[in-house]
Amino acid sequence: MPGRGGRIFGKRGINELGDESGDINEPVDGKSIKSAIPLGLLSEGEEGIIIAHRCGRGLRRRLLELGFTPSSRVRVVSSFPGLIVDIKGSRIALGRGVAMKIIVSLNSGGGKDDN
Amino acid sequence: MIIKVALIGNPNVGKTAIFNALTGSRQHVGNWPGVTVEKKEGRCTHRGAEMEVVDLPGIYSLTASSIDERIARNYIIKERPDVVVDIVDASNIERNLYLTLLLLELEANLIVALNMMDIAASKGYEFDTEKLSLLLGVPVIPTVATTHFGIRELKDAIIEAASGKNKRRKVTIGYGEDLETEIRRIEEMIMEDPHLSGTYPPRWLAIKILERDEEVIGILERYQKKDVLEVVGWEK
């Protein structure tokens, strides 16, 4: 199996957020990369657009099933102790560890608004 | 004959509300997800046909990784309900249709209940239910469970689906040439075992094997289909 995403910003730098095994990790557009941060660092009320998952296939698959698909808009409803996020009209609870593996762009606009 | 009906859908789409509307029971309906932790059963009679309705837990997918998903999936595979009603939140359709596609792949005798039509309408959504039905290859019934809108039509559709008279095209979700070659190869190997291919849909088994679904790999081990397991590089 190709390498699993390890550190959030690997040594190859911020321009290669995707891991080698999947094309879904391709950044959505060049501009958004500048403000790419882990979902786990957003505060309450902040929104981001999903651009990458930094994790292995098992977790990525689960995240996709739950609606964390690339280009989706995600909003942090509550951020302590774990996260509650709103995505595609559902509220999903995430542990901080998992939330740190979802990379979002803070750029407003450009994402699919599902609400 | 009693028609066995299973209700399935994402959390918080109104499965229990549809269940109550169908059976006239007063199961507690909560406005938060996860109300249905185990299956509930009820009965009703419509146009002389008796139905046994089972309300399954709310789930986002059909992987074998969590208990609620396993309960729902095993019920559909093992109990083989005559009709599966997939309840879709019309105001949140993109998320909901993922489960619908998984149910189509499982080759369940499916009806889609497009629920919460009132909320969808208040958001300005309009639906071409005929087109959706054509695309999915299954009946699509608009409903508002809380006001019983569409419930009679849903019951009619259940009886029609159970009679097996529905002549609909079977919709297959394609995965592109590379994967289709592999799927076909595994499917053919599965077809060599009439009991296995008679018990589970062969294409579904092939796809799940490629996904390395633990339960399906377990099935293949029980049937001693070593050749199939070798194809996906599965070793004990």
Coordinates of C-alpha atoms in Angstrom, one line a residue, chain B residues 12-200:
Chain B
N12 CA -32.6 12.0 11.5
V13 CA -34.5 11.7 8.2
G14 CA -37.8 10.6 9.8
K15 CA -37.7 6.8 9.7
T16 CA -39.5 6.4 13.0
A17 CA -42.1 9.1 11.9
I18 CA -42.7 7.0 8.7
F19 CA -42.9 3.9 10.8
N20 CA -45.5 5.4 13.0
A21 CA -47.4 6.7 10.0
L22 CA -47.4 3.3 8.4
T23 CA -48.2 1.2 11.4
G24 CA -50.2 3.7 13.5
S25 CA -48.0 3.0 16.4
R26 CA -46.7 5.6 18.8
Q27 CA -43.1 4.9 19.0
H28 CA -41.2 7.7 20.5
V29 CA -39.8 10.1 17.8
G30 CA -36.9 12.2 18.9
N31 CA -35.6 15.2 17.0
W32 CA -32.0 14.1 17.5
P33 CA -30.1 11.4 15.6
G34 CA -29.7 7.9 17.1
V35 CA -33.1 7.5 18.5
T36 CA -33.5 4.0 17.0
V37 CA -30.8 1.9 18.6
E38 CA -32.5 -1.5 17.9
K39 CA -35.0 -2.6 15.5
K40 CA -38.7 -2.0 16.1
E41 CA -41.5 -3.9 14.5
G42 CA -45.1 -3.1 13.7
R43 CA -47.9 -4.3 11.5
C44 CA -50.5 -2.8 9.3
T45 CA -53.1 -3.9 6.7
H46 CA -53.6 -2.0 3.4
R47 CA -56.0 -3.1 0.7
G48 CA -56.2 -6.5 2.2
A49 CA -52.5 -7.0 2.4
E50 CA -50.8 -7.5 5.7
M51 CA -47.4 -5.8 6.2
E52 CA -44.8 -6.4 8.9
V53 CA -42.7 -3.2 9.1
V54 CA -39.2 -3.1 10.7
D55 CA -37.6 0.2 11.6
L56 CA -33.8 -0.1 11.3
P57 CA -31.2 2.1 12.9
G58 CA -30.1 5.3 11.1
I59 CA -26.9 4.8 9.2
Y60 CA -24.7 6.7 6.7
S61 CA -23.3 3.6 4.9
L62 CA -23.4 -0.2 4.8
T63 CA -19.9 -1.1 5.9
A64 CA -19.4 -3.8 8.5
S65 CA -17.4 -1.5 10.7
S66 CA -20.0 -0.3 13.2
I67 CA -22.7 -2.2 15.1
D68 CA -25.7 -0.2 13.8
E69 CA -24.5 -0.5 10.2
R70 CA -24.0 -4.2 10.6
I71 CA -27.5 -4.6 12.1
A72 CA -29.0 -2.9 9.2
R73 CA -26.9 -4.6 6.5
N74 CA -27.3 -8.1 8.0
Y75 CA -31.0 -7.6 8.2
I76 CA -31.2 -6.8 4.5
I77 CA -28.9 -9.6 3.5
K78 CA -30.0 -12.4 5.9
E79 CA -33.7 -11.7 6.6
R80 CA -34.3 -10.7 3.0
P81 CA -37.3 -8.4 3.5
D82 CA -39.7 -8.3 0.5
V83 CA -39.4 -4.6 0.2
V84 CA -36.8 -2.1 1.5
V85 CA -38.0 1.5 1.9
D86 CA -35.1 3.9 1.8
I87 CA -36.1 7.1 3.5
V88 CA -34.3 10.1 2.0
D89 CA -34.3 13.6 3.5
A90 CA -35.4 15.6 0.5
S91 CA -33.8 18.7 2.1
N92 CA -30.4 16.9 2.2
I93 CA -30.5 14.7 -0.8
E94 CA -26.8 14.6 -1.8
R95 CA -25.7 13.1 1.5
N96 CA -28.7 10.7 1.5
L97 CA -28.3 9.3 -2.0
Y98 CA -25.0 7.6 -1.1
L99 CA -26.9 5.0 1.0
T100 CA -29.4 4.7 -1.8
L101 CA -26.6 3.7 -4.2
L102 CA -25.3 1.1 -1.7
L103 CA -28.8 -0.4 -1.4
L104 CA -29.1 -0.6 -5.2
E105 CA -25.7 -2.4 -5.3
L106 CA -27.1 -4.8 -2.7
E107 CA -29.9 -5.5 -5.1
A108 CA -32.6 -4.9 -2.5
N109 CA -36.2 -4.6 -3.7
L110 CA -36.1 -0.8 -3.1
I111 CA -38.5 2.0 -2.9
V112 CA -37.3 5.6 -2.2
A113 CA -39.5 7.7 0.2
L114 CA -38.5 11.3 -0.5
N115 CA -39.4 12.5 3.0
M116 CA -39.5 16.1 4.5
M117 CA -40.8 17.4 1.2
D118 CA -42.2 20.4 3.2
I119 CA -38.8 21.4 4.5
A120 CA -37.3 20.9 1.1
A121 CA -40.0 23.1 -0.4
S122 CA -39.4 25.8 2.2
K123 CA -35.7 25.8 1.1
G124 CA -36.9 26.3 -2.5
Y125 CA -36.1 22.8 -3.7
E126 CA -38.1 21.3 -6.5
F127 CA -37.9 17.6 -7.5
D128 CA -38.5 15.8 -10.7
T129 CA -39.5 12.6 -9.0
E130 CA -40.2 10.8 -12.2
K131 CA -36.7 11.5 -13.6
L132 CA -35.2 10.5 -10.3
S133 CA -37.1 7.3 -10.3
L134 CA -35.9 6.6 -13.9
L135 CA -32.3 7.3 -13.0
L136 CA -32.4 5.1 -9.9
G137 CA -34.6 2.5 -11.5
V138 CA -36.8 2.3 -8.4
P139 CA -40.1 4.0 -7.4
V140 CA -39.7 7.4 -5.7
I141 CA -42.6 8.5 -3.5
P142 CA -42.7 12.1 -2.0
T143 CA -43.8 12.1 1.6
V144 CA -44.2 14.3 4.7
A145 CA -44.4 11.7 7.5
T146 CA -45.6 14.2 10.1
T147 CA -48.8 15.1 8.2
H148 CA -49.1 11.6 6.6
F149 CA -48.7 13.1 3.1
G150 CA -47.8 10.4 0.6
I151 CA -48.3 7.5 3.1
R152 CA -51.1 5.9 1.2
E153 CA -49.0 6.1 -2.0
L154 CA -46.1 4.6 -0.2
K155 CA -48.3 1.7 1.0
D156 CA -49.5 1.2 -2.6
A157 CA -45.9 1.2 -3.9
I158 CA -44.9 -1.4 -1.2
I159 CA -47.7 -3.7 -2.3
E160 CA -46.8 -3.3 -5.9
A161 CA -43.1 -3.9 -5.3
A162 CA -43.8 -7.0 -3.2
S163 CA -46.0 -8.4 -6.0
G164 CA -42.8 -8.4 -8.1
K165 CA -44.7 -6.9 -11.0
N166 CA -42.4 -3.9 -11.2
K167 CA -40.7 -3.9 -14.5
R168 CA -37.8 -1.5 -13.9
R169 CA -34.4 -1.4 -15.4
K170 CA -31.7 -2.6 -13.2
V171 CA -29.3 0.3 -12.5
T172 CA -25.6 -0.6 -12.2
I173 CA -23.1 1.9 -10.8
G174 CA -20.0 1.7 -13.0
Y175 CA -16.5 2.1 -11.6
G176 CA -14.5 2.7 -14.8
E177 CA -12.8 0.3 -17.1
D178 CA -9.9 -0.8 -14.8
L179 CA -12.1 -1.7 -11.9
E180 CA -14.8 -3.2 -14.0
T181 CA -12.3 -5.7 -15.5
E182 CA -11.5 -6.9 -12.0
I183 CA -15.1 -6.9 -10.9
R184 CA -16.1 -9.0 -13.9
R185 CA -13.2 -11.5 -13.3
I186 CA -14.2 -12.0 -9.6
E187 CA -17.9 -12.1 -10.5
E188 CA -17.2 -15.0 -12.9
M189 CA -15.3 -16.9 -10.2
I190 CA -18.2 -16.4 -7.8
M191 CA -20.7 -17.6 -10.5
E192 CA -18.9 -21.0 -10.5
D193 CA -20.5 -21.6 -7.1
P194 CA -24.3 -21.7 -7.6
H195 CA -25.0 -21.7 -3.9
L196 CA -22.8 -18.7 -3.2
S197 CA -24.1 -16.7 -6.2
G198 CA -27.7 -17.7 -5.3
T199 CA -27.3 -16.5 -1.7
Y200 CA -25.6 -13.1 -2.4

